[in-house]
XYZ file of C-alpha atoms in Angstrom:
562
model
C -39.196 59.874 52.984
C -38.927 61.678 49.684
C -41.146 60.596 46.800
C -39.429 60.567 43.474
C -41.954 58.425 41.517
C -40.204 55.417 40.032
C -37.042 55.268 42.171
C -37.789 55.585 45.834
C -35.166 57.021 48.170
C -35.134 56.023 51.782
C -33.899 58.165 54.608
C -32.055 56.864 57.603
C -35.167 55.663 59.351
C -37.362 52.758 58.287
C -40.662 53.554 56.693
C -43.767 52.189 55.041
C -44.051 52.220 51.233
C -47.129 50.801 49.474
C -47.692 48.656 52.479
C -44.201 47.186 52.284
C -41.827 47.715 55.176
C -38.489 49.216 53.972
C -35.341 50.207 55.718
C -31.916 51.730 55.249
C -30.478 48.719 53.474
C -33.216 48.156 50.899
C -33.300 51.561 49.277
C -35.034 50.711 46.040
C -37.660 47.990 45.669
C -39.861 46.967 42.823
C -43.220 48.717 43.071
C -45.889 46.713 44.761
C -48.787 45.648 42.569
C -51.814 43.682 43.688
C -52.187 42.130 40.188
C -48.594 40.973 40.073
C -48.852 39.567 43.557
C -51.838 37.434 42.665
C -50.277 35.970 39.456
C -47.378 33.529 39.937
C -44.307 34.438 37.810
C -41.760 31.780 37.211
C -38.198 32.984 37.047
C -34.605 31.790 37.545
C -34.952 32.953 41.197
C -37.961 30.790 42.175
C -35.510 28.827 44.313
C -33.005 30.633 46.541
C -29.965 28.962 48.045
C -29.976 29.034 51.871
C -26.931 30.523 53.511
C -25.830 28.463 56.591
C -25.164 30.195 59.907
C -21.544 30.432 60.988
C -21.446 32.682 64.120
C -18.181 34.206 65.231
C -16.238 33.089 62.205
C -14.264 35.356 59.984
C -14.349 32.883 57.167
C -16.415 29.764 56.534
C -15.922 27.221 53.814
C -19.535 26.167 54.162
C -20.660 29.663 53.484
C -18.306 30.039 50.573
C -19.730 26.862 49.094
C -23.298 28.235 49.547
C -22.263 31.390 47.644
C -20.443 29.411 44.951
C -22.214 29.392 41.591
C -22.948 32.838 40.200
C -19.277 33.674 39.737
C -18.613 30.474 37.791
C -21.623 31.150 35.513
C -20.295 34.692 35.024
C -16.817 33.396 34.255
C -18.098 31.344 31.330
C -18.263 34.626 29.290
C -14.464 34.750 29.702
C -14.239 31.350 28.022
C -16.682 31.664 25.135
C -15.564 30.802 21.586
C -14.831 34.522 20.880
C -12.252 34.475 23.743
C -10.776 31.195 22.667
C -10.305 32.508 19.154
C -8.699 35.725 20.531
C -6.363 33.578 22.615
C -5.165 31.333 19.786
C -4.667 34.310 17.480
C -2.712 36.106 20.174
C -0.422 33.030 20.540
C -0.004 32.619 16.790
C 0.659 36.264 16.070
C 2.547 37.440 19.230
C 3.758 34.300 20.928
C 3.847 34.634 24.713
C 4.314 38.404 24.601
C 0.691 39.442 25.288
C -0.092 37.186 28.267
C 0.344 40.175 30.538
C -2.471 41.914 28.580
C -4.700 38.902 29.233
C -3.865 38.978 32.922
C -4.526 42.743 33.146
C -7.786 42.430 31.282
C -8.974 39.618 33.585
C -8.084 41.682 36.721
C -10.022 44.673 35.260
C -12.913 42.333 34.535
C -12.910 41.152 38.121
C -13.131 44.670 39.445
C -16.071 45.404 37.168
C -17.820 42.168 38.101
C -17.377 43.224 41.782
C -19.439 46.303 41.078
C -22.159 44.307 39.306
C -22.377 41.782 42.198
C -22.601 44.518 44.814
C -25.394 46.214 42.997
C -27.447 43.033 42.893
C -26.757 42.145 46.567
C -27.363 45.596 48.078
C -30.462 46.557 46.070
C -32.021 43.155 45.396
C -32.398 44.251 41.771
C -30.183 43.595 38.755
C -28.687 46.252 36.509
C -31.393 46.136 33.834
C -34.131 46.628 36.529
C -32.265 49.558 38.069
C -31.808 51.112 34.600
C -35.505 50.688 34.017
C -36.354 52.593 37.150
C -33.673 55.349 36.891
C -33.491 56.401 33.232
C -36.260 58.192 31.232
C -38.201 56.264 28.630
C -36.255 57.181 25.443
C -32.687 56.617 26.895
C -33.967 53.438 28.559
C -35.223 52.027 25.251
C -32.005 53.002 23.456
C -29.973 51.395 26.208
C -31.920 48.207 25.935
C -31.498 48.069 22.162
C -27.714 48.568 22.507
C -27.449 45.781 25.078
C -29.555 43.446 22.977
C -27.137 44.089 20.057
C -24.279 43.116 22.292
C -26.067 39.868 23.321
C -26.919 39.071 19.655
C -23.307 39.559 18.593
C -21.950 37.425 21.433
C -24.588 34.768 20.897
C -23.758 34.505 17.173
C -20.139 33.745 18.043
C -21.134 31.234 20.665
C -23.659 29.302 18.569
C -21.344 29.281 15.544
C -18.560 28.038 17.823
C -20.777 25.070 18.761
C -21.604 24.440 15.122
C -17.874 24.442 14.178
C -17.267 21.933 16.999
C -19.942 19.659 15.572
C -18.427 20.037 12.137
C -14.992 19.063 13.367
C -16.217 16.109 15.435
C -18.207 14.762 12.499
C -15.325 15.248 10.046
C -17.396 17.699 8.072
C -20.551 15.632 7.847
C -22.576 18.087 9.947
C -22.747 21.383 8.014
C -22.711 24.726 9.812
C -26.475 25.330 9.588
C -27.222 21.914 10.983
C -24.807 22.502 13.869
C -26.711 25.749 14.658
C -30.064 23.883 14.727
C -28.565 21.212 17.074
C -27.289 23.950 19.347
C -30.616 25.700 19.439
C -32.359 22.512 20.315
C -30.043 21.303 23.061
C -29.825 24.840 24.534
C -33.617 24.753 25.030
C -33.317 21.385 26.742
C -30.438 22.390 29.014
C -32.032 25.700 29.989
C -34.837 23.878 31.818
C -32.404 22.026 34.033
C -33.074 24.617 36.760
C -36.588 23.094 37.130
C -34.705 20.236 38.833
C -32.923 22.596 41.162
C -30.706 25.661 40.899
C -27.705 23.852 42.356
C -27.970 21.096 39.758
C -27.959 23.707 37.011
C -24.872 25.336 38.558
C -23.220 21.897 38.834
C -23.851 21.316 35.100
C -22.053 24.587 34.294
C -19.255 23.490 36.598
C -19.006 20.215 34.618
C -18.711 22.173 31.326
C -15.906 24.348 32.754
C -14.165 21.143 33.876
C -14.460 19.709 30.366
C -12.847 22.889 28.982
C -10.048 22.768 31.574
C -9.338 19.101 30.751
C -9.555 19.588 26.992
C -7.301 22.599 26.702
C -5.109 21.322 29.500
C -4.497 18.216 27.503
C -3.369 20.337 24.535
C -1.039 22.269 26.932
C 0.577 19.125 28.228
C 0.879 17.679 24.691
C 2.601 20.759 23.280
C 4.826 21.368 26.299
C 5.235 25.190 26.194
C 8.319 26.782 27.633
C 7.334 27.520 31.228
C 9.871 30.293 31.570
C 8.451 32.061 28.476
C 4.942 31.655 29.870
C 5.855 33.315 33.162
C 7.943 35.979 31.398
C 5.029 36.891 29.123
C 2.589 36.898 31.988
C 4.485 39.244 34.356
C 6.669 41.428 32.053
C 4.446 44.127 30.583
C 6.544 44.544 27.458
C 6.227 43.459 23.807
C 9.654 43.348 22.207
C 9.529 43.701 18.364
C 5.740 44.216 18.271
C 4.042 46.182 15.559
C 0.465 47.137 14.460
C -0.540 43.436 14.175
C 0.348 42.766 17.825
C -1.122 46.049 19.000
C -4.448 45.198 17.306
C -4.310 41.753 18.897
C -3.745 43.273 22.328
C -6.719 45.499 21.915
C -8.731 42.490 20.687
C -7.855 40.616 23.945
C -9.355 43.388 26.107
C -12.490 43.579 23.937
C -12.994 39.728 24.056
C -12.535 39.492 27.844
C -14.714 42.381 29.048
C -18.184 41.807 27.665
C -21.134 44.188 28.259
C -23.891 41.645 28.790
C -21.831 39.863 31.422
C -22.198 42.906 33.772
C -25.995 42.641 33.491
C -25.837 38.867 33.995
C -23.704 38.856 37.144
C -25.813 41.535 38.873
C -28.815 39.188 38.354
C -27.245 35.899 39.235
C -26.281 36.989 42.786
C -29.975 37.460 43.575
C -30.197 33.586 43.696
C -28.819 33.569 47.259
C -31.034 34.043 50.340
C -29.476 37.210 51.758
C -31.340 39.261 54.335
C -30.912 42.698 52.914
C -32.334 44.292 56.096
C -29.172 43.338 57.938
C -26.033 45.321 57.049
C -23.709 42.500 58.269
C -25.431 39.919 55.996
C -25.106 42.239 53.007
C -21.470 42.886 53.809
C -20.792 39.208 54.208
C -22.469 38.372 50.881
C -20.356 40.977 49.117
C -17.234 39.412 50.571
C -18.014 35.841 49.614
C -19.205 36.724 46.153
C -15.937 38.613 45.574
C -13.903 35.608 46.735
C -15.952 33.275 44.565
C -15.591 35.540 41.533
C -11.800 35.693 42.112
C -11.495 31.915 42.114
C -13.813 31.517 39.090
C -11.886 34.151 37.033
C -8.545 32.632 38.076
C -9.666 29.299 36.632
C -10.876 30.954 33.445
C -7.575 32.825 33.173
C -5.605 29.530 33.421
C -7.738 27.936 30.652
C -7.147 31.044 28.453
C -3.394 30.791 29.211
C -3.465 27.121 28.082
C -4.812 28.139 24.683
C -2.415 31.110 24.200
C 0.595 29.051 25.257
C -0.285 26.054 22.933
C -0.452 28.317 19.834
C 2.459 30.431 20.922
C 4.742 27.354 21.363
C 3.588 25.428 18.327
C 2.537 27.989 15.675
C 4.145 31.347 16.381
C 5.857 32.605 13.201
C 4.736 29.534 11.278
C 4.018 30.148 7.550
C 1.177 28.724 5.464
C 3.493 26.563 3.423
C 5.028 24.965 6.551
C 1.539 24.060 7.781
C 0.536 22.843 4.305
C 3.474 20.526 4.110
C 2.762 19.103 7.593
C -0.876 18.531 6.760
C 0.107 16.812 3.489
C 2.553 14.582 5.320
C -0.137 13.484 7.834
C -2.822 12.974 5.133
C -5.112 15.665 6.471
C -8.169 16.353 4.249
C -7.906 20.071 5.145
C -4.578 20.865 3.364
C -6.348 23.240 0.998
C -7.004 25.632 3.911
C -3.388 26.752 3.844
C -2.131 28.314 0.585
C 1.331 27.606 -0.749
C 2.907 30.938 0.276
C 5.221 32.285 2.970
C 2.584 34.444 4.614
C 2.307 34.137 8.394
C -0.233 31.516 9.451
C -3.648 32.976 10.336
C -5.926 30.776 12.436
C -9.448 30.783 13.851
C -11.151 28.178 16.025
C -11.810 25.940 13.015
C -8.335 26.180 11.501
C -6.915 25.951 15.053
C -8.355 22.508 15.438
C -7.078 21.490 12.015
C -3.463 22.551 12.611
C -3.415 20.814 15.998
C -4.598 17.625 14.187
C -1.898 18.028 11.540
C 0.972 18.564 14.029
C -0.112 16.443 17.017
C -2.521 13.807 15.605
C -6.258 13.368 15.322
C -6.802 13.062 19.099
C -5.582 16.645 19.500
C -8.199 17.806 16.938
C -11.103 15.974 18.540
C -10.236 16.990 22.065
C -9.913 20.583 20.860
C -13.397 20.281 19.271
C -14.836 18.913 22.576
C -13.339 21.906 24.408
C -14.893 24.328 21.905
C -18.244 22.524 22.140
C -18.238 22.937 25.894
C -17.247 26.596 25.625
C -19.956 27.337 23.056
C -22.677 25.366 24.762
C -22.130 26.871 28.240
C -21.769 30.485 26.961
C -24.896 30.056 24.772
C -26.854 29.120 27.884
C -25.571 31.991 29.968
C -26.103 34.309 26.996
C -29.773 33.216 26.968
C -30.062 34.037 30.681
C -28.487 37.408 29.974
C -31.105 38.068 27.248
C -33.945 37.069 29.583
C -32.715 39.296 32.444
C -32.131 42.255 30.131
C -35.487 41.978 28.405
C -37.438 41.458 31.619
C -35.623 44.247 33.433
C -35.786 46.928 30.731
C -39.278 46.069 29.444
C -40.779 44.812 32.761
C -42.072 41.716 30.999
C -44.246 39.287 32.930
C -44.545 36.465 30.416
C -44.492 32.710 30.813
C -41.094 31.074 31.113
C -41.379 29.346 27.740
C -42.463 32.528 25.926
C -39.513 34.474 27.445
C -36.945 31.823 26.379
C -38.487 31.529 22.921
C -38.444 35.243 22.337
C -34.884 35.851 23.613
C -33.608 32.800 21.668
C -35.386 33.891 18.442
C -33.926 37.377 18.499
C -30.380 36.069 18.782
C -30.640 32.875 16.720
C -32.361 34.209 13.582
C -29.335 36.161 12.276
C -27.063 33.330 13.330
C -28.991 30.803 11.277
C -28.957 33.101 8.239
C -25.160 33.443 8.551
C -24.727 29.670 8.855
C -26.880 29.042 5.730
C -25.150 31.558 3.515
C -21.531 31.434 4.912
C -18.968 28.725 4.569
C -17.300 27.326 7.681
C -13.892 28.136 6.223
C -14.620 31.889 5.853
C -15.976 33.155 9.174
C -13.045 35.307 10.314
C -14.392 38.478 8.725
C -17.748 37.955 10.491
C -16.006 37.430 13.802
C -14.080 40.679 13.427
C -17.330 42.482 12.783
C -19.025 40.929 15.784
C -16.050 41.863 18.017
C -16.353 45.459 16.854
C -20.156 45.385 17.511
C -19.597 44.220 21.058
C -16.774 46.697 21.679
C -19.119 49.581 20.719
C -21.685 48.389 23.367
C -19.248 48.385 26.308
C -20.062 51.943 27.555
C -23.729 50.899 27.819
C -22.924 48.463 30.647
C -19.815 50.079 32.283
C -21.118 53.620 32.624
C -24.470 52.634 34.250
C -22.860 50.219 36.661
C -20.361 52.824 37.858
C -23.213 55.418 38.020
C -25.551 53.406 40.183
C -22.968 51.895 42.486
C -21.754 55.426 43.233
C -25.123 56.760 44.371
C -25.568 56.565 48.164
C -29.331 56.842 47.620
C -29.210 53.430 45.937
C -26.217 51.738 47.671
C -26.352 53.443 51.084
C -23.219 52.536 53.055
C -22.067 50.314 50.231
C -21.736 53.118 47.642
C -18.337 53.449 45.992
C -15.754 55.404 47.992
C -13.632 58.167 46.451
C -10.876 55.636 45.515
C -13.325 53.335 43.767
C -15.003 56.283 42.036
C -11.676 57.559 40.606
C -10.179 54.161 39.783
C -13.528 52.864 38.335
C -13.834 55.986 36.177
C -10.185 55.643 34.935
C -10.595 51.938 34.238
C -13.883 52.421 32.334
C -12.341 55.381 30.332
C -9.277 53.231 29.392
C -11.340 50.176 28.447
C -13.740 52.213 26.335
C -10.835 54.117 24.666
C -9.059 50.827 23.827
C -12.187 49.393 22.311
C -12.983 52.604 20.361
C -9.418 52.247 18.889
C -10.312 48.707 17.830
C -13.473 49.997 16.069
C -11.557 52.783 14.307
C -8.931 50.308 13.042
C -11.687 48.084 11.717
C -13.643 50.862 10.010
C -10.571 52.455 8.379
C -9.639 49.059 6.865
C -12.987 48.846 5.021
C -11.709 51.285 2.258
C -15.209 52.468 1.232
C -16.269 56.148 1.133
C -19.871 55.259 1.556
C -19.176 53.242 4.666
C -17.005 56.071 5.999
C -19.922 58.505 5.605
C -22.346 56.040 7.248
C -19.885 55.375 10.088
C -19.434 59.126 10.686
C -23.167 59.774 10.933
C -23.623 56.788 13.190
C -20.691 57.952 15.340
C -22.375 61.340 16.018
C -25.552 59.735 17.388
C -23.513 57.132 19.254
C -21.229 59.710 20.929
C -24.179 61.906 21.866
C -25.756 59.007 23.774
C -22.524 58.025 25.443
C -22.120 61.717 26.490
C -25.591 61.696 27.978
C -24.817 58.632 30.052
C -21.452 60.019 31.015
C -23.058 63.260 32.155
C -25.305 61.349 34.600
C -22.313 59.262 35.706
C -20.151 62.314 36.446
C -22.989 63.902 38.499
C -23.267 60.610 40.470
C -19.486 60.646 41.020
C -19.794 64.035 42.606
C -18.902 66.490 39.830
C -21.510 68.936 41.060
C -20.672 71.635 38.502
C -22.355 69.461 35.876
C -25.563 69.307 37.902
C -27.198 72.008 35.857
C -30.792 71.413 36.975
C -33.456 68.790 36.470
C -36.005 68.654 33.708
C -38.958 68.174 36.098
C -40.406 70.697 38.535
C -39.724 68.899 41.780
C -35.952 68.542 41.121
C -33.855 67.132 43.944
C -30.701 68.012 42.052
C -29.407 70.076 44.911
C -28.436 66.713 46.403
C -25.875 65.471 43.953
C -26.109 61.800 45.005
C -29.877 61.626 44.342
C -30.002 63.789 41.204
C -30.384 60.838 38.903
C -33.171 59.341 40.939
C -35.136 62.539 40.663
C -34.769 62.647 36.889
C -37.441 60.159 36.077
C -39.952 59.725 33.316
C -43.297 60.456 35.015
C -45.512 58.532 32.569
C -43.426 55.365 32.965
C -43.654 55.740 36.712
C -47.480 55.994 36.626
C -47.743 52.991 34.271
C -45.599 50.755 36.441
């Protein structure tokens, strides 16, 4: 066995490490500590779901049911208020023409989630924990801060989405800031549902997804979109007559669907199943069932997103403000002033979306829309909180009480949200949402590059490391996704029309690109580009073995401390 401090590499044979028996299929394990073993530490994984035996069966529905849960929790990020807003804007601005982009982004998301799930199953550690053990101190802290920024940005959209839903349901009686406080309170309550059993918590998330499906499905049936146009938009990768507005919307769809913190979340959630990592067949089987479950979950989330796009494509594509104003006047809506008397194309967000549905299809459509948004915001806020806990525990190796961890992760994300809610009007949140989408787009490399890096290292994944096809396709997918999102960032920055902001953005970009280049360098070495393996920064380098270069490049002080 080769000692590389913080990330231990196992050879073919089993061996002893700190008194813990290890083998070929448990290549990296958290360091044993007598102190930590004596102190109980409450986590999401205190209860593990038992996997039933099904000998001599290629496929078992009982086993699939046992593995069902993590994929559906992961899929909630594809249904958060930011995604719903992207969907309705896509329908209103481009009609059915960008449904194929939504389909492609969902498939790409599935492939990336597959990598996250495999990392958690094979190593028994989630992505934040692996990053903590593989990157030196300074890059590790920067990476943690970047991921926290992504979680805060996502959380702000989710909590404000809930607050908007409360505002719509109460006919404006509950202001935005009060809706945020309600969301914070009920999120704390719901997060402790797992004390009553992990499966009950997963069932609650399943219930919220069902509420979304019924709510947005009702709108779909009510509006009756042209099914031929839906299928044409979904399977014909073409956008006739599209311009910069539709291109920007297509980029926004990709950015909304593929979220950085969701990669960290999924790699952690799969640890909730009782998989014997010492047995290759059990690990292989877990990977198979988790992939099937993720496929089903993302298919359902895709259908719900299609409902939203199709509703707004059918009812509001090419509508002008004055047309909507007239209809709202005719139905006696109190929100007529939201739509100025001009012939500009209608612009909608999740708040205005509910209003126009109410104007055109009656109050029931508005309230059912609000219920769907509330379910989307509540469920994604809860999973966002879990993401924050996993990321903070993994990167910082925190061993705090459960309540302290929830309180800290909630406070970090909620404080800026509450400030926005107090000082911002519910009618003028589109600009903030654009900024938050840009913020999350910038953080994508900090999840996608590490997950490709670690799942490509045979010293971590053993027989389950990415093959050549996955390395090439994964690299191309990540490059394309990051390029698309950088385009989105550039479009946003150039629209600011401020020299001072341009200078600030340029300086920020230099530091940002340097860090991305650092992560990419490690990733390329892990992918087998040996010419970039130019030597380690520590005396006992193992860089002559490309696949274990990164493991040898550790921060020694951090290794001693842990």
